[in-house]
PDB file of N, CA and C in Angstrom:
ATOM      1  N   MET A   1       4.480   2.302 -13.754  1.00 45.00           N
ATOM      2  CA  MET A   1       3.545   1.955 -12.700  1.00 45.00           C
ATOM      3  C   MET A   1       2.594   3.131 -12.502  1.00 45.00           C
ATOM      4  N   GLY A   2       1.297   2.847 -12.451  1.00 50.00           N
ATOM      5  CA  GLY A   2       0.313   3.901 -12.317  1.00 50.00           C
ATOM      6  C   GLY A   2       0.163   4.371 -10.888  1.00 50.00           C
ATOM      7  N   ASP A   3      -0.507   5.511 -10.726  1.00 57.00           N
ATOM      8  CA  ASP A   3      -0.713   6.082  -9.397  1.00 57.00           C
ATOM      9  C   ASP A   3      -1.480   5.148  -8.481  1.00 57.00           C
ATOM     10  N   ASP A   4      -2.485   4.416  -9.005  1.00 67.00           N
ATOM     11  CA  ASP A   4      -3.269   3.490  -8.190  1.00 67.00           C
ATOM     12  C   ASP A   4      -2.382   2.384  -7.618  1.00 67.00           C
ATOM     13  N   ALA A   5      -1.518   1.834  -8.444  1.00 63.00           N
ATOM     14  CA  ALA A   5      -0.626   0.762  -7.992  1.00 63.00           C
ATOM     15  C   ALA A   5       0.341   1.289  -6.931  1.00 63.00           C
ATOM     16  N   GLU A   6       0.861   2.472  -7.116  1.00 68.00           N
ATOM     17  CA  GLU A   6       1.781   3.056  -6.142  1.00 68.00           C
ATOM     18  C   GLU A   6       1.075   3.301  -4.816  1.00 68.00           C
ATOM     19  N   ALA A   7      -0.146   3.769  -4.852  1.00 65.00           N
ATOM     20  CA  ALA A   7      -0.906   4.014  -3.626  1.00 65.00           C
ATOM     21  C   ALA A   7      -1.149   2.715  -2.868  1.00 65.00           C
ATOM     22  N   ARG A   8      -1.428   1.629  -3.585  1.00 72.00           N
ATOM     23  CA  ARG A   8      -1.663   0.342  -2.935  1.00 72.00           C
ATOM     24  C   ARG A   8      -0.392  -0.186  -2.284  1.00 72.00           C
ATOM     25  N   ARG A   9       0.762   0.198  -2.780  1.00 76.00           N
ATOM     26  CA  ARG A   9       2.035  -0.331  -2.291  1.00 76.00           C
ATOM     27  C   ARG A   9       2.719   0.575  -1.273  1.00 76.00           C
ATOM     28  N   GLU A  10       2.155   1.714  -0.973  1.00 82.00           N
ATOM     29  CA  GLU A  10       2.856   2.650  -0.086  1.00 82.00           C
ATOM     30  C   GLU A  10       3.064   2.107   1.330  1.00 82.00           C
ATOM     31  N   HIS A  11       2.268   1.158   1.785  1.00 87.00           N
ATOM     32  CA  HIS A  11       2.429   0.590   3.125  1.00 87.00           C
ATOM     33  C   HIS A  11       3.294  -0.675   3.133  1.00 87.00           C
ATOM     34  N   TRP A  12       3.785  -1.087   1.977  1.00 94.00           N
ATOM     35  CA  TRP A  12       4.618  -2.283   1.896  1.00 94.00           C
ATOM     36  C   TRP A  12       5.985  -2.031   2.531  1.00 94.00           C
ATOM     37  N   ILE A  13       6.504  -3.046   3.201  1.00 96.00           N
ATOM     38  CA  ILE A  13       7.862  -2.979   3.738  1.00 96.00           C
ATOM     39  C   ILE A  13       8.829  -3.066   2.552  1.00 96.00           C
ATOM     40  N   PRO A  14       9.837  -2.190   2.494  1.00 96.00           N
ATOM     41  CA  PRO A  14      10.791  -2.241   1.375  1.00 96.00           C
ATOM     42  C   PRO A  14      11.537  -3.577   1.333  1.00 96.00           C
ATOM     43  N   ASP A  15      11.727  -4.103   0.134  1.00 95.00           N
ATOM     44  CA  ASP A  15      12.406  -5.389  -0.064  1.00 95.00           C
ATOM     45  C   ASP A  15      13.772  -5.446   0.611  1.00 95.00           C
ATOM     46  N   ASP A  16      14.517  -4.349   0.553  1.00 96.00           N
ATOM     47  CA  ASP A  16      15.885  -4.373   1.064  1.00 96.00           C
ATOM     48  C   ASP A  16      15.973  -4.428   2.598  1.00 96.00           C
ATOM     49  N   ARG A  17      14.861  -4.307   3.286  1.00 96.00           N
ATOM     50  CA  ARG A  17      14.862  -4.379   4.758  1.00 96.00           C
ATOM     51  C   ARG A  17      14.635  -5.797   5.290  1.00 96.00           C
ATOM     52  N   VAL A  18      14.325  -6.728   4.404  1.00 97.00           N
ATOM     53  CA  VAL A  18      13.989  -8.081   4.839  1.00 97.00           C
ATOM     54  C   VAL A  18      14.839  -9.098   4.083  1.00 97.00           C
ATOM     55  N   SER A  19      15.466 -10.010   4.838  1.00 97.00           N
ATOM     56  CA  SER A  19      16.285 -11.041   4.193  1.00 97.00           C
ATOM     57  C   SER A  19      15.737 -12.447   4.460  1.00 97.00           C
ATOM     58  N   ARG A  20      14.698 -12.528   5.326  1.00 98.00           N
ATOM     59  CA  ARG A  20      14.116 -13.826   5.673  1.00 98.00           C
ATOM     60  C   ARG A  20      12.599 -13.719   5.723  1.00 98.00           C
ATOM     61  N   CYS A  21      11.940 -14.818   5.438  1.00 98.00           N
ATOM     62  CA  CYS A  21      10.481 -14.890   5.508  1.00 98.00           C
ATOM     63  C   CYS A  21      10.039 -14.589   6.939  1.00 98.00           C
ATOM     64  N   GLU A  22       9.033 -13.757   7.091  1.00 97.00           N
ATOM     65  CA  GLU A  22       8.563 -13.388   8.423  1.00 97.00           C
ATOM     66  C   GLU A  22       7.803 -14.509   9.122  1.00 97.00           C
ATOM     67  N   ALA A  23       7.390 -15.531   8.396  1.00 97.00           N
ATOM     68  CA  ALA A  23       6.650 -16.639   9.000  1.00 97.00           C
ATOM     69  C   ALA A  23       7.551 -17.833   9.315  1.00 97.00           C
ATOM     70  N   CYS A  24       8.325 -18.296   8.340  1.00 98.00           N
ATOM     71  CA  CYS A  24       9.119 -19.526   8.524  1.00 98.00           C
ATOM     72  C   CYS A  24      10.614 -19.273   8.693  1.00 98.00           C
ATOM     73  N   ASN A  25      11.030 -18.026   8.527  1.00 98.00           N
ATOM     74  CA  ASN A  25      12.423 -17.618   8.697  1.00 98.00           C
ATOM     75  C   ASN A  25      13.353 -18.139   7.602  1.00 98.00           C
ATOM     76  N   ALA A  26      12.808 -18.645   6.501  1.00 97.00           N
ATOM     77  CA  ALA A  26      13.642 -19.096   5.373  1.00 97.00           C
ATOM     78  C   ALA A  26      14.324 -17.883   4.734  1.00 97.00           C
ATOM     79  N   GLY A  27      15.592 -18.063   4.371  1.00 98.00           N
ATOM     80  CA  GLY A  27      16.331 -16.991   3.720  1.00 98.00           C
ATOM     81  C   GLY A  27      15.913 -16.848   2.264  1.00 98.00           C
ATOM     82  N   PHE A  28      15.879 -15.620   1.778  1.00 98.00           N
ATOM     83  CA  PHE A  28      15.520 -15.364   0.385  1.00 98.00           C
ATOM     84  C   PHE A  28      16.749 -15.489  -0.500  1.00 98.00           C
ATOM     85  N   SER A  29      16.532 -15.872  -1.747  1.00 96.00           N
ATOM     86  CA  SER A  29      17.617 -16.050  -2.705  1.00 96.00           C
ATOM     87  C   SER A  29      17.057 -15.833  -4.107  1.00 96.00           C
ATOM     88  N   LEU A  30      17.867 -16.142  -5.084  1.00 93.00           N
ATOM     89  CA  LEU A  30      17.425 -16.043  -6.469  1.00 93.00           C
ATOM     90  C   LEU A  30      16.254 -16.984  -6.730  1.00 93.00           C
ATOM     91  N   PHE A  31      16.220 -18.102  -6.022  1.00 94.00           N
ATOM     92  CA  PHE A  31      15.166 -19.095  -6.232  1.00 94.00           C
ATOM     93  C   PHE A  31      14.026 -18.997  -5.220  1.00 94.00           C
ATOM     94  N   LYS A  32      14.280 -18.450  -4.058  1.00 96.00           N
ATOM     95  CA  LYS A  32      13.228 -18.246  -3.046  1.00 96.00           C
ATOM     96  C   LYS A  32      12.957 -16.749  -2.988  1.00 96.00           C
ATOM     97  N   ARG A  33      11.907 -16.336  -3.699  1.00 96.00           N
ATOM     98  CA  ARG A  33      11.612 -14.921  -3.902  1.00 96.00           C
ATOM     99  C   ARG A  33      10.772 -14.328  -2.785  1.00 96.00           C
ATOM    100  N   LYS A  34      10.790 -13.006  -2.687  1.00 97.00           N
ATOM    101  CA  LYS A  34      10.001 -12.267  -1.702  1.00 97.00           C
ATOM    102  C   LYS A  34       8.615 -11.962  -2.272  1.00 97.00           C
ATOM    103  N   HIS A  35       7.612 -12.086  -1.411  1.00 97.00           N
ATOM    104  CA  HIS A  35       6.231 -11.777  -1.790  1.00 97.00           C
ATOM    105  C   HIS A  35       5.609 -10.930  -0.686  1.00 97.00           C
ATOM    106  N   HIS A  36       4.916  -9.866  -1.070  1.00 97.00           N
ATOM    107  CA  HIS A  36       4.259  -8.993  -0.096  1.00 97.00           C
ATOM    108  C   HIS A  36       2.811  -9.404   0.130  1.00 97.00           C
ATOM    109  N   CYS A  37       2.413  -9.467   1.396  1.00 97.00           N
ATOM    110  CA  CYS A  37       0.994  -9.605   1.722  1.00 97.00           C
ATOM    111  C   CYS A  37       0.332  -8.309   1.276  1.00 97.00           C
ATOM    112  N   ARG A  38      -0.714  -8.422   0.471  1.00 96.00           N
ATOM    113  CA  ARG A  38      -1.370  -7.227  -0.058  1.00 96.00           C
ATOM    114  C   ARG A  38      -2.161  -6.463   1.002  1.00 96.00           C
ATOM    115  N   MET A  39      -2.446  -7.119   2.116  1.00 95.00           N
ATOM    116  CA  MET A  39      -3.199  -6.467   3.187  1.00 95.00           C
ATOM    117  C   MET A  39      -2.278  -5.667   4.116  1.00 95.00           C
ATOM    118  N   CYS A  40      -1.244  -6.339   4.669  1.00 96.00           N
ATOM    119  CA  CYS A  40      -0.392  -5.679   5.669  1.00 96.00           C
ATOM    120  C   CYS A  40       0.931  -5.164   5.110  1.00 96.00           C
ATOM    121  N   GLY A  41       1.360  -5.693   3.946  1.00 96.00           N
ATOM    122  CA  GLY A  41       2.598  -5.238   3.334  1.00 96.00           C
ATOM    123  C   GLY A  41       3.852  -5.942   3.816  1.00 96.00           C
ATOM    124  N   HIS A  42       3.724  -6.914   4.717  1.00 97.00           N
ATOM    125  CA  HIS A  42       4.893  -7.649   5.191  1.00 97.00           C
ATOM    126  C   HIS A  42       5.350  -8.649   4.135  1.00 97.00           C
ATOM    127  N   ILE A  43       6.575  -9.154   4.294  1.00 98.00           N
ATOM    128  CA  ILE A  43       7.211  -9.979   3.265  1.00 98.00           C
ATOM    129  C   ILE A  43       7.339 -11.432   3.715  1.00 98.00           C
ATOM    130  N   PHE A  44       6.953 -12.341   2.797  1.00 98.00           N
ATOM    131  CA  PHE A  44       6.947 -13.776   3.062  1.00 98.00           C
ATOM    132  C   PHE A  44       7.460 -14.533   1.846  1.00 98.00           C
ATOM    133  N   CYS A  45       7.803 -15.811   2.062  1.00 98.00           N
ATOM    134  CA  CYS A  45       8.130 -16.680   0.933  1.00 98.00           C
ATOM    135  C   CYS A  45       6.818 -17.159   0.292  1.00 98.00           C
ATOM    136  N   ASP A  46       6.925 -17.778  -0.853  1.00 96.00           N
ATOM    137  CA  ASP A  46       5.741 -18.225  -1.593  1.00 96.00           C
ATOM    138  C   ASP A  46       4.922 -19.252  -0.808  1.00 96.00           C
ATOM    139  N   LYS A  47       5.598 -20.161  -0.104  1.00 96.00           N
ATOM    140  CA  LYS A  47       4.883 -21.192   0.657  1.00 96.00           C
ATOM    141  C   LYS A  47       4.050 -20.581   1.785  1.00 96.00           C
ATOM    142  N   CYS A  48       4.561 -19.536   2.406  1.00 97.00           N
ATOM    143  CA  CYS A  48       3.861 -18.906   3.532  1.00 97.00           C
ATOM    144  C   CYS A  48       2.848 -17.855   3.084  1.00 97.00           C
ATOM    145  N   LEU A  49       2.816 -17.565   1.809  1.00 97.00           N
ATOM    146  CA  LEU A  49       1.873 -16.576   1.287  1.00 97.00           C
ATOM    147  C   LEU A  49       1.112 -17.194   0.117  1.00 97.00           C
ATOM    148  N   SER A  50       0.424 -18.291   0.404  1.00 96.00           N
ATOM    149  CA  SER A  50      -0.244 -19.028  -0.669  1.00 96.00           C
ATOM    150  C   SER A  50      -1.754 -18.807  -0.725  1.00 96.00           C
ATOM    151  N   THR A  51      -2.316 -18.159   0.289  1.00 97.00           N
ATOM    152  CA  THR A  51      -3.764 -17.928   0.323  1.00 97.00           C
ATOM    153  C   THR A  51      -4.112 -16.646  -0.431  1.00 97.00           C
ATOM    154  N   LYS A  52      -5.136 -16.739  -1.262  1.00 97.00           N
ATOM    155  CA  LYS A  52      -5.640 -15.552  -1.964  1.00 97.00           C
ATOM    156  C   LYS A  52      -7.060 -15.265  -1.477  1.00 97.00           C
ATOM    157  N   MET A  53      -7.328 -13.981  -1.207  1.00 96.00           N
ATOM    158  CA  MET A  53      -8.653 -13.569  -0.745  1.00 96.00           C
ATOM    159  C   MET A  53      -9.021 -12.235  -1.371  1.00 96.00           C
ATOM    160  N   GLU A  54     -10.312 -11.977  -1.439  1.00 95.00           N
ATOM    161  CA  GLU A  54     -10.769 -10.660  -1.854  1.00 95.00           C
ATOM    162  C   GLU A  54     -10.527  -9.701  -0.705  1.00 95.00           C
ATOM    163  N   LEU A  55      -9.940  -8.549  -1.017  1.00 93.00           N
ATOM    164  CA  LEU A  55      -9.627  -7.546  -0.004  1.00 93.00           C
ATOM    165  C   LEU A  55     -10.731  -6.489   0.052  1.00 93.00           C
ATOM    166  N   PRO A  56     -10.745  -5.704   1.135  1.00 89.00           N
ATOM    167  CA  PRO A  56     -11.747  -4.638   1.217  1.00 89.00           C
ATOM    168  C   PRO A  56     -11.697  -3.738  -0.026  1.00 89.00           C
ATOM    169  N   GLU A  57     -12.849  -3.372  -0.509  1.00 88.00           N
ATOM    170  CA  GLU A  57     -12.976  -2.610  -1.755  1.00 88.00           C
ATOM    171  C   GLU A  57     -12.121  -1.345  -1.765  1.00 88.00           C
ATOM    172  N   GLU A  58     -12.010  -0.687  -0.618  1.00 87.00           N
ATOM    173  CA  GLU A  58     -11.260   0.572  -0.558  1.00 87.00           C
ATOM    174  C   GLU A  58      -9.766   0.400  -0.803  1.00 87.00           C
ATOM    175  N   MET A  59      -9.273  -0.838  -0.778  1.00 89.00           N
ATOM    176  CA  MET A  59      -7.859  -1.072  -1.069  1.00 89.00           C
ATOM    177  C   MET A  59      -7.572  -1.029  -2.560  1.00 89.00           C
ATOM    178  N   GLY A  60      -8.603  -1.149  -3.390  1.00 90.00           N
ATOM    179  CA  GLY A  60      -8.441  -0.962  -4.825  1.00 90.00           C
ATOM    180  C   GLY A  60      -8.051  -2.184  -5.635  1.00 90.00           C
ATOM    181  N   TYR A  61      -8.044  -3.363  -5.029  1.00 92.00           N
ATOM    182  CA  TYR A  61      -7.734  -4.582  -5.779  1.00 92.00           C
ATOM    183  C   TYR A  61      -9.021  -5.133  -6.385  1.00 92.00           C
ATOM    184  N   LEU A  62      -8.949  -5.601  -7.614  1.00 93.00           N
ATOM    185  CA  LEU A  62     -10.134  -6.056  -8.328  1.00 93.00           C
ATOM    186  C   LEU A  62     -10.328  -7.567  -8.305  1.00 93.00           C
ATOM    187  N   LYS A  63      -9.307  -8.290  -7.875  1.00 96.00           N
ATOM    188  CA  LYS A  63      -9.390  -9.757  -7.844  1.00 96.00           C
ATOM    189  C   LYS A  63      -8.774 -10.243  -6.534  1.00 96.00           C
ATOM    190  N   PRO A  64      -8.964 -11.513  -6.185  1.00 97.00           N
ATOM    191  CA  PRO A  64      -8.330 -12.033  -4.969  1.00 97.00           C
ATOM    192  C   PRO A  64      -6.807 -11.875  -5.031  1.00 97.00           C
ATOM    193  N   GLU A  65      -6.221 -11.494  -3.900  1.00 97.00           N
ATOM    194  CA  GLU A  65      -4.780 -11.245  -3.817  1.00 97.00           C
ATOM    195  C   GLU A  65      -4.182 -12.074  -2.692  1.00 97.00           C
ATOM    196  N   LYS A  66      -2.851 -12.244  -2.728  1.00 97.00           N
ATOM    197  CA  LYS A  66      -2.142 -13.014  -1.707  1.00 97.00           C
ATOM    198  C   LYS A  66      -2.178 -12.284  -0.367  1.00 97.00           C
ATOM    199  N   VAL A  67      -2.521 -13.043   0.679  1.00 97.00           N
ATOM    200  CA  VAL A  67      -2.539 -12.495   2.036  1.00 97.00           C
ATOM    201  C   VAL A  67      -1.881 -13.476   2.999  1.00 97.00           C
ATOM    202  N   CYS A  68      -1.307 -12.952   4.073  1.00 97.00           N
ATOM    203  CA  CYS A  68      -0.645 -13.793   5.071  1.00 97.00           C
ATOM    204  C   CYS A  68      -1.663 -14.365   6.054  1.00 97.00           C
ATOM    205  N   GLN A  69      -1.192 -15.325   6.832  1.00 97.00           N
ATOM    206  CA  GLN A  69      -2.058 -16.014   7.786  1.00 97.00           C
ATOM    207  C   GLN A  69      -2.597 -15.070   8.864  1.00 97.00           C
ATOM    208  N   LYS A  70      -1.829 -14.052   9.254  1.00 96.00           N
ATOM    209  CA  LYS A  70      -2.291 -13.100  10.265  1.00 96.00           C
ATOM    210  C   LYS A  70      -3.420 -12.211   9.738  1.00 96.00           C
ATOM    211  N   CYS A  71      -3.422 -11.961   8.444  1.00 96.00           N
ATOM    212  CA  CYS A  71      -4.439 -11.069   7.868  1.00 96.00           C
ATOM    213  C   CYS A  71      -5.748 -11.779   7.531  1.00 96.00           C
ATOM    214  N   ILE A  72      -5.723 -13.092   7.400  1.00 96.00           N
ATOM    215  CA  ILE A  72      -6.947 -13.820   7.041  1.00 96.00           C
ATOM    216  C   ILE A  72      -8.078 -13.547   8.023  1.00 96.00           C
ATOM    217  N   PRO A  73      -7.859 -13.679   9.356  1.00 95.00           N
ATOM    218  CA  PRO A  73      -8.985 -13.398  10.259  1.00 95.00           C
ATOM    219  C   PRO A  73      -9.409 -11.931  10.259  1.00 95.00           C
ATOM    220  N   VAL A  74      -8.489 -11.040   9.983  1.00 93.00           N
ATOM    221  CA  VAL A  74      -8.820  -9.607   9.914  1.00 93.00           C
ATOM    222  C   VAL A  74      -9.788  -9.380   8.738  1.00 93.00           C
ATOM    223  N   ILE A  75      -9.469  -9.972   7.596  1.00 92.00           N
ATOM    224  CA  ILE A  75     -10.326  -9.829   6.413  1.00 92.00           C
ATOM    225  C   ILE A  75     -11.670 -10.483   6.646  1.00 92.00           C
ATOM    226  N   GLN A  76     -11.665 -11.673   7.230  1.00 90.00           N
ATOM    227  CA  GLN A  76     -12.913 -12.367   7.500  1.00 90.00           C
ATOM    228  C   GLN A  76     -13.783 -11.590   8.483  1.00 90.00           C
ATOM    229  N   GLY A  77     -13.175 -10.962   9.475  1.00 85.00           N
ATOM    230  CA  GLY A  77     -13.905 -10.146  10.438  1.00 85.00           C
ATOM    231  C   GLY A  77     -14.521  -8.919   9.786  1.00 85.00           C
ATOM    232  N   ALA A  78     -13.802  -8.326   8.838  1.00 72.00           N
ATOM    233  CA  ALA A  78     -14.312  -7.149   8.141  1.00 72.00           C
ATOM    234  C   ALA A  78     -15.522  -7.520   7.275  1.00 72.00           C
ATOM    235  N   ARG A  79     -15.528  -8.729   6.748  1.00 67.00           N
ATOM    236  CA  ARG A  79     -16.655  -9.174   5.925  1.00 67.00           C
ATOM    237  C   ARG A  79     -17.917  -9.365   6.766  1.00 67.00           C
ATOM    238  N   ARG A  80     -17.728  -9.804   8.011  1.00 65.00           N
ATOM    239  CA  ARG A  80     -18.884 -10.053   8.884  1.00 65.00           C
ATOM    240  C   ARG A  80     -19.495  -8.778   9.408  1.00 65.00           C
ATOM    241  N   ALA A  81     -18.682  -7.727   9.503  1.00 58.00           N
ATOM    242  CA  ALA A  81     -19.152  -6.453  10.082  1.00 58.00           C
ATOM    243  C   ALA A  81     -20.121  -5.726   9.180  1.00 58.00           C
TER     244      ALA A  81
END
C-alpha cells in the first residue's frame, strides 16, 4: 500500500471496532462485508453505502467513491461554496 493510500485511510474507523452497520444495524459476517465511507471513515454494509460521489480534490481520490448518506449533503455543500 502506498503512502497516498495510507494517508487517505488514516481517519477510517478500524474494522475491529465495529460489528454492525452504523446505518441499519445489520451484523457483519463473511457474506455481509464492511465498507468505509471515503469521506468520514465510518463503516457501513454495502446496501447502506451504495452512493458514489466525487470527493473534494484535497482528499486525493481520482474517481467517484462510496459515501454515506450523512456525507452526501456535506459534499454537495462544499461544491456550492
